[in-house]
CSV table of C-alpha atoms in Angstrom, one decimal:
chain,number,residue,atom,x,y,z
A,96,UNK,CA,32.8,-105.2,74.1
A,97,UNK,CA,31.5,-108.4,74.1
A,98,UNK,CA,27.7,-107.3,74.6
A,99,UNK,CA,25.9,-110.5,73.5
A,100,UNK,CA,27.7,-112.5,76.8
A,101,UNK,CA,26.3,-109.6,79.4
A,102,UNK,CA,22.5,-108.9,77.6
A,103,UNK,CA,20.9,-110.5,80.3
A,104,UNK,CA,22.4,-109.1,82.8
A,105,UNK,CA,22.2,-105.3,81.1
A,106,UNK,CA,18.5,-105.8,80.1
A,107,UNK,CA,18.2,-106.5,83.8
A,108,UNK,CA,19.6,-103.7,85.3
A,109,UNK,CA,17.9,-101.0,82.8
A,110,UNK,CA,14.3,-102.6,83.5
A,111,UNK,CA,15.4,-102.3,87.1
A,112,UNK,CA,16.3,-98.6,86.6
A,113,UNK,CA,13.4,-98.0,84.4
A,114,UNK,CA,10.7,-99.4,87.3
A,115,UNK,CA,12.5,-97.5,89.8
A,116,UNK,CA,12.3,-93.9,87.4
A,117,UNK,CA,8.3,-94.8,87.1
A,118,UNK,CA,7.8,-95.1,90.7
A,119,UNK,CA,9.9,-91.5,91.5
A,120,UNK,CA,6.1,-90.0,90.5
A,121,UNK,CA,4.7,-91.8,93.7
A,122,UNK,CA,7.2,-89.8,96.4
A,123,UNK,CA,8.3,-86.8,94.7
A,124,UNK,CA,5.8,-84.2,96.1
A,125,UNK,CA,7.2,-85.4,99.6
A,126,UNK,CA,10.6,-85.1,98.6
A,127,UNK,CA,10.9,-81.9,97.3
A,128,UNK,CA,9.3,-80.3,100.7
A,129,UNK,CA,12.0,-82.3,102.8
A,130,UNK,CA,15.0,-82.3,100.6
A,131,UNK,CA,18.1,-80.4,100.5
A,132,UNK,CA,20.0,-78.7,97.7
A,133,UNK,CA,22.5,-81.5,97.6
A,134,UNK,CA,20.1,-84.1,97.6
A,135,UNK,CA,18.4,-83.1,95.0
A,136,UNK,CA,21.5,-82.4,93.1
A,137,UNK,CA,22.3,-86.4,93.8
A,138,UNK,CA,18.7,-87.4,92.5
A,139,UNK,CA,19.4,-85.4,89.3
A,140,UNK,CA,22.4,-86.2,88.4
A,141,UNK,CA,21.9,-90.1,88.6
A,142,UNK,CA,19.1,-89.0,86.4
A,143,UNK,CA,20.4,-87.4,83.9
A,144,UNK,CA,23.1,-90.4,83.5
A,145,UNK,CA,20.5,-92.9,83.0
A,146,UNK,CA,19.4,-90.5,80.4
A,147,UNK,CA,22.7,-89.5,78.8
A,148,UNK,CA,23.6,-93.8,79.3
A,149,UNK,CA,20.4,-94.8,77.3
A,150,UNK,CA,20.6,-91.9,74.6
A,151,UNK,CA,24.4,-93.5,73.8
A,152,UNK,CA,23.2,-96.9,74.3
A,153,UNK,CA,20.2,-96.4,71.1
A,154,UNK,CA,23.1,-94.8,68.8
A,155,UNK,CA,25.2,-97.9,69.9
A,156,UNK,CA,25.5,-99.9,66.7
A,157,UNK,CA,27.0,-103.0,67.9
A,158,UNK,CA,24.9,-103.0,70.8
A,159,UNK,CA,22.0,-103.1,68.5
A,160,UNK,CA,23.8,-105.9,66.2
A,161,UNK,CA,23.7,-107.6,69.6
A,162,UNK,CA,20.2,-107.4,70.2
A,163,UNK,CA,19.3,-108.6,66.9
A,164,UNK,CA,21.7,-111.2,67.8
A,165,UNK,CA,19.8,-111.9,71.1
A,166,UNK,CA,16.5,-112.1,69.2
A,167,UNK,CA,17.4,-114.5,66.8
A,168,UNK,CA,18.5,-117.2,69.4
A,169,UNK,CA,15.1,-117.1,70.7
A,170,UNK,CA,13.4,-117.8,67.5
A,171,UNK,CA,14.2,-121.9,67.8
A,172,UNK,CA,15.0,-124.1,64.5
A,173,UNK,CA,11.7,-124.3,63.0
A,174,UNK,CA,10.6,-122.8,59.8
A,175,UNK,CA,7.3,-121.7,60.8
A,176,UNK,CA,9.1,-119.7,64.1
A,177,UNK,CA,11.6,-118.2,61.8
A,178,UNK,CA,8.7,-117.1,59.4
A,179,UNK,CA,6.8,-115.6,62.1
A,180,UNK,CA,9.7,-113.7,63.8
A,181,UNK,CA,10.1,-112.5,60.1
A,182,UNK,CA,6.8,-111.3,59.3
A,183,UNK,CA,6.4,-109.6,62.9
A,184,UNK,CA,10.1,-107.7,61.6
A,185,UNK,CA,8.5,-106.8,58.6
A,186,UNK,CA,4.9,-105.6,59.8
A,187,UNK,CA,7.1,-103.0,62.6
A,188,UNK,CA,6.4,-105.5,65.1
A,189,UNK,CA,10.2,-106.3,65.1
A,190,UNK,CA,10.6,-102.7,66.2
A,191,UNK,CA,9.8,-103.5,70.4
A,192,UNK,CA,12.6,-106.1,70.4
A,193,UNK,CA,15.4,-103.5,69.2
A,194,UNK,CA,18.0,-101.6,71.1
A,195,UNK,CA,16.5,-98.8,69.5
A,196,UNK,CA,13.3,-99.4,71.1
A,197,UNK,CA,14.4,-100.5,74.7
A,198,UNK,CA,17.0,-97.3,75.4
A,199,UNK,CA,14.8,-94.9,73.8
A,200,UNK,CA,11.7,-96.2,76.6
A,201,UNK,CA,14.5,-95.9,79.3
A,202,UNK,CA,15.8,-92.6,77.9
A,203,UNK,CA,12.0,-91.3,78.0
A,204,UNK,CA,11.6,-92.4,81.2
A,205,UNK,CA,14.8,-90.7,83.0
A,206,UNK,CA,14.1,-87.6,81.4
A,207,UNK,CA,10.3,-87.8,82.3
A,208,UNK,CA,11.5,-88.4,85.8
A,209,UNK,CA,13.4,-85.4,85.4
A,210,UNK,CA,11.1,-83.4,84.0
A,211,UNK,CA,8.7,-84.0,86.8
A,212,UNK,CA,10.9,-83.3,89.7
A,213,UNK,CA,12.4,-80.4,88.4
A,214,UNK,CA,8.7,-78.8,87.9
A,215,UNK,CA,8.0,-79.6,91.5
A,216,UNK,CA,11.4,-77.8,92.3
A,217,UNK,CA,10.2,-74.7,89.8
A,218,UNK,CA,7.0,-74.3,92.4
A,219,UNK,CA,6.9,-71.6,94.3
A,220,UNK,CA,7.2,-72.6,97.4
A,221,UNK,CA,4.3,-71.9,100.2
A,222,UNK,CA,7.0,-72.8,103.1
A,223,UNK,CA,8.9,-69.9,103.6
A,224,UNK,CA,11.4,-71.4,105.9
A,225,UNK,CA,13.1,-73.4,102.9
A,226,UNK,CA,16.7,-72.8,103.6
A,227,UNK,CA,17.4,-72.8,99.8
A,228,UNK,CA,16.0,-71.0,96.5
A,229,UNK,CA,14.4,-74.5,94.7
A,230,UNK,CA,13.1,-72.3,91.5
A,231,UNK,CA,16.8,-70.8,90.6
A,232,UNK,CA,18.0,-74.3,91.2
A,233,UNK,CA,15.6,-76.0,88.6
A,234,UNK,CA,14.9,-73.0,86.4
A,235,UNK,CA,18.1,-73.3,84.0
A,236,UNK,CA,18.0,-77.4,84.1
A,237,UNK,CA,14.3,-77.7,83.8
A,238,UNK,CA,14.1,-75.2,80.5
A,239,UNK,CA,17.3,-76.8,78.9
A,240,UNK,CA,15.6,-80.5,79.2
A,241,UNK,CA,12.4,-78.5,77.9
A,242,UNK,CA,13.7,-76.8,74.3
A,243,UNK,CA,15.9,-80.3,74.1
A,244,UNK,CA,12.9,-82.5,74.2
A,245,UNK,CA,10.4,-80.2,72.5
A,246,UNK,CA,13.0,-79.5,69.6
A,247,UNK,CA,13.9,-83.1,69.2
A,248,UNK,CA,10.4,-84.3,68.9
A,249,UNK,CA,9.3,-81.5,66.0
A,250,UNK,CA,12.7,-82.8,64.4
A,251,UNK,CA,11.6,-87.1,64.6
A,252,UNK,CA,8.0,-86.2,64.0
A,253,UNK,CA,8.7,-84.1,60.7
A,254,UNK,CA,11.0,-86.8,59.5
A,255,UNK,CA,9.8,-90.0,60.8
A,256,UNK,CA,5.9,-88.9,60.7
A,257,UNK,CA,5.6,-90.8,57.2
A,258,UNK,CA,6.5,-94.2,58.6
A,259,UNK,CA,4.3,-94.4,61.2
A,260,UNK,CA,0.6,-95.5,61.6
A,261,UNK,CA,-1.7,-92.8,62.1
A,262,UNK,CA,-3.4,-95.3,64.9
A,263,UNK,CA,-0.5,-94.6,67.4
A,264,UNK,CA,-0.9,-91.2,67.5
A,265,UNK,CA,-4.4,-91.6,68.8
A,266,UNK,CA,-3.5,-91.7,72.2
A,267,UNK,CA,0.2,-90.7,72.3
A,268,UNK,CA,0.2,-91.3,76.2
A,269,UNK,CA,-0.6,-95.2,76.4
A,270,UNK,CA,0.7,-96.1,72.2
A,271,UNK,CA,4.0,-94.0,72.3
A,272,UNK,CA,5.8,-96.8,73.0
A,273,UNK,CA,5.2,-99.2,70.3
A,274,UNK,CA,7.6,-98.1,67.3
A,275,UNK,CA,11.2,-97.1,67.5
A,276,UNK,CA,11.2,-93.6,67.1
A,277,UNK,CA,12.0,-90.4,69.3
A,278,UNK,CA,8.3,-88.4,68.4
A,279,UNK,CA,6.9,-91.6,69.3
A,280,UNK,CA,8.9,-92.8,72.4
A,281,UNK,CA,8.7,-89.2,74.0
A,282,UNK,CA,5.2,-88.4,72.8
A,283,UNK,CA,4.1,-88.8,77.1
A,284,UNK,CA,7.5,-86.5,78.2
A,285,UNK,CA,5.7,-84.0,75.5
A,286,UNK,CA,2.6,-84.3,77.2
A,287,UNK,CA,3.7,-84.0,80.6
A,288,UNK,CA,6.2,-80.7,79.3
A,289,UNK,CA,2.7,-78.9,78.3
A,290,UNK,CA,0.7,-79.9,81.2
A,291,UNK,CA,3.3,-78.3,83.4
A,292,UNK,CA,3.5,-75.1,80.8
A,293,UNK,CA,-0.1,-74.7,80.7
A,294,UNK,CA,0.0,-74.6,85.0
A,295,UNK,CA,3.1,-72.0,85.1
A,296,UNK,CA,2.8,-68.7,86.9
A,297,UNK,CA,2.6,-65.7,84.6
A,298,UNK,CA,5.4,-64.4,85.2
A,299,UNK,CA,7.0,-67.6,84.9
A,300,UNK,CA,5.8,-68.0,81.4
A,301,UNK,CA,6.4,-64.3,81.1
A,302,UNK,CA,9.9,-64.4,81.4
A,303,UNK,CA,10.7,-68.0,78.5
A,304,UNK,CA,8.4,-66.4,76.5
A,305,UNK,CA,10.2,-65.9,73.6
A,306,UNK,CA,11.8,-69.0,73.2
A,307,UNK,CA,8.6,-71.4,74.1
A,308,UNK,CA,6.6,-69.2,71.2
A,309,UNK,CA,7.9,-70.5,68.6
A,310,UNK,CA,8.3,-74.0,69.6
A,311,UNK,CA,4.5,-74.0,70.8
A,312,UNK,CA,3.3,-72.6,67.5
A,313,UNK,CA,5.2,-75.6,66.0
A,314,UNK,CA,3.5,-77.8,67.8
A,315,UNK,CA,0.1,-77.1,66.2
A,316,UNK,CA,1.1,-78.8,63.4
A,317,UNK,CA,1.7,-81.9,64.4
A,318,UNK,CA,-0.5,-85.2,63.9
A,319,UNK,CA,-1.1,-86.2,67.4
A,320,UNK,CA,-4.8,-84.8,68.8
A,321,UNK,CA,-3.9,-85.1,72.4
A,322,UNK,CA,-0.4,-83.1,72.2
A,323,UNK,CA,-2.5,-79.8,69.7
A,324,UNK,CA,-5.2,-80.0,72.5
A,325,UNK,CA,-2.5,-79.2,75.4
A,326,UNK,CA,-1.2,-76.8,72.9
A,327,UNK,CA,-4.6,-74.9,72.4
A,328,UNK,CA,-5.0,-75.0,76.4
A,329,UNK,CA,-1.3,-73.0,76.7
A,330,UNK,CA,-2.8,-70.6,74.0
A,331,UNK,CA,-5.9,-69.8,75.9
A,332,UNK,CA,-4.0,-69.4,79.2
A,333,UNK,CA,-0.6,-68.2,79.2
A,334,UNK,CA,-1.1,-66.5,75.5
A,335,UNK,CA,-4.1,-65.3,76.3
A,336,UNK,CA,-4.0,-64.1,79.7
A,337,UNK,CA,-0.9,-61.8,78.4
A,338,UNK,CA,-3.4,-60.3,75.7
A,339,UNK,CA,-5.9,-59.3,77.9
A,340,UNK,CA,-8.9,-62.2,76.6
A,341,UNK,CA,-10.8,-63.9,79.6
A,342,UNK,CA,-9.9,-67.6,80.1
A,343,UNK,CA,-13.1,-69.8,78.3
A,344,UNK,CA,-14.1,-72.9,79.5
């Protein structure tokens, strides 16, 4: 299709989606006590196809051509702008302006979005006149989006780990979002996936235990700080409550 003539007007509507997948974090607590089964099938599902639309979008090759295409039209005539739009290419720089870079941010940010309501769903719920069963509605979504993301990110970070400054990784949460790579881009959704883990009911944990084991022990070897500290706090929780050792502080 002829994706150069409608950029502006896609770029538009996935920064519009994007804003309005950040601000889902402000009103979901409330909506997950009022909502109704099909309701929050509705939310979910236009979820998930802003995820599954930005995942097809980054593998999208003439989509990216058309980026590239986009950028270049904004360097202007001059040597000295076409030098510097070169050198920013070269130094990675080059990598916030792809196509890569702008559906894996939206892709990471529908399946955050996910992640987050279908935690709250996962609850167990204090109001016991909910007239449907949220946790056996979330359970089977919420753990598939879980090993996807999880097994993805060992995958990127094991392959792409050489090509990327040791600096980003210092704060995976805030400098995730500066190269164009899925370890990278999702390095918060990982974040987020062990925070809600490391607050899961025993017998929650109890009963994924064998497949989050192995992923988690993967995860100790990775090069982000932030993401091996969430892992040790699962260990001394979940892990450790199961063995019998008293949680240390």
């Amino acid at each position: 299709g002829d994706y150069l003539g409608m950029m502006s007007t896609l770029k538009t509507r996935c920064i519009a989606s994007h804003c309005l997948q950040q601000y889902i974090s402000t009103f979901v607590d409330q909506f997950v006590v009022l909502t109704s089964e099909e309701e929050a099938s509705c939310l979910l599902d236009t979820l998930n196809q802003s995820r599954i639309s930005s995942m097809k979008a980054r593998k999208d090759e003439d989509l990216s051509h058309a980026f590239q295409e986009a950028c270049l039209a904004q360097w202007g005539d001059s040597v000295e702008e076409i030098d510097a739009a070169m050198e920013r290419a070269n130094s990675g720089l080059g990598h916030r302006g792809s196509s890569q870079m702008f559906f894996l941010t939206q892709e990471a940010s529908a399946t955050n979005a996910l992640i987050i309501l279908l935690s709250l769903l996962y609850r167990k719920r204090q109001d016991a006149d909910c007239s449907w069963d949220t946790a056996a509605f979330a359970e089977p979504i919420l753990f598939e989006r879980i090993m996807e993301v999880l097994t993805d990110f060992l995958e990127s970070e094991e392959k792409d780990g050489v090509l990327i400054d040791p600096n980003v990784w210092r704060s995976v949460s805030e400098r995730g979002g500066q190269v164009a790579f899925y370890c990278t881009s999702f390095a918060g959704v990982v974040v987020q996936i062990l925070d809600m883990i490391a607050n899961f009911e025993e017998e929650q944990f109890n009963k994924h235990k064998e497949s989050l084991f192995p992923i988690l022990c993967s995860l100790i070897r990775v090069q982000s700080d932030e993401i091996r500290h969430l892992v040790a706090g699962v260990f001394r929780k979940q892990i450790g409550g199961m063995i019998g050792v008293p949680i240390s502080k």
